[in-house]
Short mmCIF file of C-alpha atoms in Angstrom, two decimals:
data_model
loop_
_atom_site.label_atom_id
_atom_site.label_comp_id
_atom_site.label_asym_id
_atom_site.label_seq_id
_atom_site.Cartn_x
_atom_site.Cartn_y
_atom_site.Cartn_z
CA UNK Q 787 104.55 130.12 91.80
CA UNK Q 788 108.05 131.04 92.27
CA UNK Q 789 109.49 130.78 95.75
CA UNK Q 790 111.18 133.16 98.04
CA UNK Q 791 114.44 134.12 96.52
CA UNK Q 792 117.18 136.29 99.02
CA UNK Q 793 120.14 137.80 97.56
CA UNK Q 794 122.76 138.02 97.46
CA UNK Q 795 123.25 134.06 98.52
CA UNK Q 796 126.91 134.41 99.27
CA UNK Q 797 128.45 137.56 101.30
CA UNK Q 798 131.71 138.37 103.11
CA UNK Q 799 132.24 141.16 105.04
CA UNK Q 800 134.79 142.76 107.58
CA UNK Q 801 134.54 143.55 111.05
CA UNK Q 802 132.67 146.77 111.48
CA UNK Q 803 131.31 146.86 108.07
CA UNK Q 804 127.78 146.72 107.27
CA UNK Q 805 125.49 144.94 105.46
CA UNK Q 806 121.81 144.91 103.64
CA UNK Q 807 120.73 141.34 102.28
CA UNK Q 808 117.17 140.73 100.44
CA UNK Q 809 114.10 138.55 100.46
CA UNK Q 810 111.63 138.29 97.54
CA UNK Q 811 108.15 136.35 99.22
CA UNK Q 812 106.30 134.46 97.41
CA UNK Q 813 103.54 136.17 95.08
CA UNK Q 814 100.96 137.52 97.52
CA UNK Q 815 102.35 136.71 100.76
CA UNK Q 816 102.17 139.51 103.11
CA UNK Q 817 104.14 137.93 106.15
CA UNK Q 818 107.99 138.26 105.93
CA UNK Q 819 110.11 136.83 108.39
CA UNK Q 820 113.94 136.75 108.99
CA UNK Q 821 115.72 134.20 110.87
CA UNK Q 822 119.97 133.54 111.70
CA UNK Q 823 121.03 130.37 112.00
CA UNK Q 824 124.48 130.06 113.53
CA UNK Q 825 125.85 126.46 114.92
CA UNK Q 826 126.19 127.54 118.11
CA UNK Q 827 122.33 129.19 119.00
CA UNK Q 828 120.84 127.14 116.22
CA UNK Q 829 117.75 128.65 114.40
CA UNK Q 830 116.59 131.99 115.90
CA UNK Q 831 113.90 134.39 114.98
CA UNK Q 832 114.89 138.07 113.85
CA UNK Q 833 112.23 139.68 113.49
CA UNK Q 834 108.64 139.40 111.16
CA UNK Q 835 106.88 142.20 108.77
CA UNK Q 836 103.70 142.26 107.62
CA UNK Q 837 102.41 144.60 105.53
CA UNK Q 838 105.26 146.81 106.11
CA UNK Q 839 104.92 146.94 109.78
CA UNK Q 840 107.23 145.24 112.57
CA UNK Q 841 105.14 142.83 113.98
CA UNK Q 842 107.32 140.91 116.17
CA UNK Q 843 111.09 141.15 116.98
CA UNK Q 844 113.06 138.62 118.34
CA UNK Q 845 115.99 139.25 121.03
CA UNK Q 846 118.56 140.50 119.06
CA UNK Q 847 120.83 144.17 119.14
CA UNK Q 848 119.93 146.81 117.55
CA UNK Q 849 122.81 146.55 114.91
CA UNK Q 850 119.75 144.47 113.45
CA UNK Q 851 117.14 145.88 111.62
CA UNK Q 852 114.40 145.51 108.98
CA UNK Q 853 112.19 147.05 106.65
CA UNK Q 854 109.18 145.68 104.34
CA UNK Q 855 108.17 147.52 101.11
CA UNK Q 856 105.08 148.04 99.50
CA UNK Q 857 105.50 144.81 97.31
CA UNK Q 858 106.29 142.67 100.46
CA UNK Q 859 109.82 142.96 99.56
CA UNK Q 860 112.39 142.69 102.78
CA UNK Q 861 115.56 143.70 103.45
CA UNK Q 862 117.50 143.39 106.69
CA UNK Q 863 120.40 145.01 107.73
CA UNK Q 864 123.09 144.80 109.91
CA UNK Q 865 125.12 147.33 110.91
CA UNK Q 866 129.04 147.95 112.85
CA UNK Q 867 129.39 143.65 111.91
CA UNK Q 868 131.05 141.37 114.48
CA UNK Q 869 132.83 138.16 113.61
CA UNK Q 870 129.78 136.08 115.67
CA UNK Q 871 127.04 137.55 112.73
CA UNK Q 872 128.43 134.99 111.14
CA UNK Q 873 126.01 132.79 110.00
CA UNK Q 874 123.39 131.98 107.44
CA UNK Q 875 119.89 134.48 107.78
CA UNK Q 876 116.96 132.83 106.40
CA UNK Q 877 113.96 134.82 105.66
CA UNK Q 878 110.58 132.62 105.15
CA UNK Q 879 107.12 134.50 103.52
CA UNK Q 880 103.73 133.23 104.44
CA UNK Q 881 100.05 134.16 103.90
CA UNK Q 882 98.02 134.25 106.86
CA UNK Q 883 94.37 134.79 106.35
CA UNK Q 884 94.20 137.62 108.76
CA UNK Q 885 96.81 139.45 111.38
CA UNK Q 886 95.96 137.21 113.97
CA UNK Q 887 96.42 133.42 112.34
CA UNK Q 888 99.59 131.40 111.70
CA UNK Q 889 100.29 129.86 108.28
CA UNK Q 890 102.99 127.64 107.08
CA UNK Q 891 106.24 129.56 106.48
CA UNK Q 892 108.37 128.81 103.24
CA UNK Q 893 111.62 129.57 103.26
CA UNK Q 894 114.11 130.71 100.96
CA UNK Q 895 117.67 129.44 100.41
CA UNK Q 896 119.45 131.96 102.72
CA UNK Q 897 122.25 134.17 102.51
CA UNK Q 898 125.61 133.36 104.15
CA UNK Q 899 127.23 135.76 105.58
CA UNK Q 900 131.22 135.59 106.38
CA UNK Q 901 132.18 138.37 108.57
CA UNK Q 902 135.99 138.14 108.71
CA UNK T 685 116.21 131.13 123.53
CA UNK T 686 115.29 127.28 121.84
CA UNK T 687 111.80 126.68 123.22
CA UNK T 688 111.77 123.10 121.78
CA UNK T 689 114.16 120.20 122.75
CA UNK T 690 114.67 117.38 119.86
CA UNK T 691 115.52 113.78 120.50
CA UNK T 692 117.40 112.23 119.38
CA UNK T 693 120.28 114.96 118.42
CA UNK T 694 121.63 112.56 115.69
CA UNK T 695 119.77 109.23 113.94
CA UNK T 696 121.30 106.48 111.77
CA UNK T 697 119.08 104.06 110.09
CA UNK T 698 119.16 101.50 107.09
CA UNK T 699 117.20 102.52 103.93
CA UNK T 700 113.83 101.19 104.32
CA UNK T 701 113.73 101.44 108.08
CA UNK T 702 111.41 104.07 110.17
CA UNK T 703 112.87 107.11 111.63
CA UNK T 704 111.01 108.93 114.63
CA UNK T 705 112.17 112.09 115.90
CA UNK T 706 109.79 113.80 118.42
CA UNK T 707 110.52 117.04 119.92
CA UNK T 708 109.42 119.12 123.58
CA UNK T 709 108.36 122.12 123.99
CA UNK T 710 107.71 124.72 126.99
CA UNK T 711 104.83 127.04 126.47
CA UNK T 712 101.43 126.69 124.63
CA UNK T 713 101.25 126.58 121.04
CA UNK T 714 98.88 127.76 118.34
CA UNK T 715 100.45 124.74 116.20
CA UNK T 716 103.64 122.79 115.72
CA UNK T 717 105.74 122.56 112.24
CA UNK T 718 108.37 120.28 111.06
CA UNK T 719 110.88 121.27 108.65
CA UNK T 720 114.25 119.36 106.72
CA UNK T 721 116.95 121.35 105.78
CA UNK T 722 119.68 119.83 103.72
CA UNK T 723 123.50 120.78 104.22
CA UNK T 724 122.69 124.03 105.65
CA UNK T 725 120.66 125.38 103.07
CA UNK T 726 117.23 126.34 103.41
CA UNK T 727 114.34 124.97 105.30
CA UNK T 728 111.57 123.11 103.67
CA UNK T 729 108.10 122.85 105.04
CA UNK T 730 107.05 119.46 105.96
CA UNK T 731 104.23 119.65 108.06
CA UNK T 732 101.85 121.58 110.05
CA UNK T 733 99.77 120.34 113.07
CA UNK T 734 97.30 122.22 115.33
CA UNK T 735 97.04 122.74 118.59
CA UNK T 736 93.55 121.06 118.42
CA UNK T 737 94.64 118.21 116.10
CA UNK T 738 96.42 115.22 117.54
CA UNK T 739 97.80 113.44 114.59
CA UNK T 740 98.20 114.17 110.95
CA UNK T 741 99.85 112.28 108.00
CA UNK T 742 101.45 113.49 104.42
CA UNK T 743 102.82 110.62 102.48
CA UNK T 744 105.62 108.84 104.56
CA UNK T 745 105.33 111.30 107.33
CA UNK T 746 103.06 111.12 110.68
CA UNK T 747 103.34 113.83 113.04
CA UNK T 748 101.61 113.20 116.32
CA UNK T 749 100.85 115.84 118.90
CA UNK T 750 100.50 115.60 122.86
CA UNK T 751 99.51 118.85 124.06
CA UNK T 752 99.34 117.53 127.62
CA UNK T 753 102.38 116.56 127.20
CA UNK T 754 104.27 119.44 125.34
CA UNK T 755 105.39 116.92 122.92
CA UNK T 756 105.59 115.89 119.23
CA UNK T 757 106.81 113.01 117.30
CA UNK T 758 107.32 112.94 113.30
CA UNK T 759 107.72 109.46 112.18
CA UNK T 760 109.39 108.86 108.42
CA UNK T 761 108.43 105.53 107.12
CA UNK T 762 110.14 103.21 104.84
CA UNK T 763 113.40 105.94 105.25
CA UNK T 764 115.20 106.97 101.83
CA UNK T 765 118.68 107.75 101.41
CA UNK T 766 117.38 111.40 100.52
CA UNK T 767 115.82 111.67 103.52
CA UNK T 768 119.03 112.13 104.73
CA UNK T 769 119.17 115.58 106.49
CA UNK T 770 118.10 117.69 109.39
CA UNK T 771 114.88 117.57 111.07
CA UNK T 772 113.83 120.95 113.28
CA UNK T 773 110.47 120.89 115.02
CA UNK T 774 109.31 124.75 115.37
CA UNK T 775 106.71 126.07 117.36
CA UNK T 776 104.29 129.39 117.08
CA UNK T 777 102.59 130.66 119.96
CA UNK T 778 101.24 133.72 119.75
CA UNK T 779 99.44 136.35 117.04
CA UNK T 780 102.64 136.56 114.58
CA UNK T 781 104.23 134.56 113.06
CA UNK T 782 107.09 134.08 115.36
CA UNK T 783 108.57 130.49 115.09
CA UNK T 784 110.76 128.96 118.03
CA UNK T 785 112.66 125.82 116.61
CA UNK T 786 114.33 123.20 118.45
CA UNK T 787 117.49 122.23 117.78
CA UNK T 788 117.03 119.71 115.48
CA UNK T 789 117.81 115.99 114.49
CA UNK T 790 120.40 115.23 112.06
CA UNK T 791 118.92 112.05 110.28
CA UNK T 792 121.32 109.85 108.20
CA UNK T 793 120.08 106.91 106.11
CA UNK T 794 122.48 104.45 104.53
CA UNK T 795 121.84 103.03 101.31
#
């Protein structure tokens, strides 16, 4: 099976700009997450989709926000950027069995974003 | 907010050596993940361990649990120099899939 693939991998962006970056899950994964990783806060979680509804969102502004297609596709996208969304978003895809179980998350390579 | 606290923060080892990292964490968990991430790219799965299960192995890796304790440990054996990378602990406690990672052990092992 392929893995999850994000694109674009590389992005740079001005202040106030904004931006919409992509996650591919694996084949038949339902669960999308989205994650930032910055060196400062370390790893932190976005927000999750599963089948194309918001199923958790983590503590972040609403400049952040998410979508999941029919295919399980994901996009995020963040809006009026600031020089701290610098950083490199993650988004992992996983299959859980039902709404209410965990399964191991795979991630994808990331995007990094340069907001200058 | 980090729920999970890694220790130690950095580790330097000889090839052939063990490694152990263990992590802490605040609130109950449905299970506990490690992960490696190399240079800053993306995370790869290691290992998954239950709230109910108390010690697991994959290969070179052992992951132990302490619920009681709010605490993991994820021993590498016989260390590589690719093993050389970051270790994040990450935990999921509730109906999503929501993880919480620590902030991770950056694991360097000389040839």
């Amino acid at each position: 099976k392929a893995g999850v693939t994000q694109t674009p991998r590389y992005l740079i962006k001005t202040r106030g700009q904004q931006v919409t970056l992509s996650c591919s899950p694996i084949s038949g994964h339902r669960s999308v997450s989205w994650y930032q990783q910055t060196p400062g806060q370390g790893l932190q979680f976005l927000f999750e989709y599963f089948s194309e509804t918001q199923r958790n969102k983590g503590n972040f502004p609403g400049r952040f926000s998410g979508r999941q297609f029919s295919n399980s596709r994901s996009e995020m996208n963040v809006s009026t950027l600031e020089l701290g969304d610098s950083a490199l978003y993650l988004c992992a895809s996983s299959s859980p069995r039902g709404l209410h179980s965990q399964e191991t998350q795979y991630f994808g390579p990331g995007t990094r974003l340069l907001v200058l | 907010s980090q729920q999970g606290e890694e220790d130690p923060q950095a580790l330097s080892i000889q090839e052939g050596e063990n490694a152990t990292m263990n992590c802490s964490y605040k609130t109950s968990i449905n299970n506990l993940q490690w992960y490696r991430q190399n240079s800053g790219r993306g995370l790869v799965h290691l290992i998954l361990i239950r709230s109910n299960e108390r010690e697991k192995h994959s290969g070179r890796l052992r992951v132990t649990l302490d619920t009681s304790k709010k605490s993991s440990s994820l021993l590498i054996t016989a260390s590589r120099a690719a093993d050389t990378a970051s270790y994040f602990c990450a935990t999921a406690n509730n109906a999503g899939n929501m993880l919480t990672f620590g902030g991770g052990t950056r694991l360097m092992v000389k040839p």
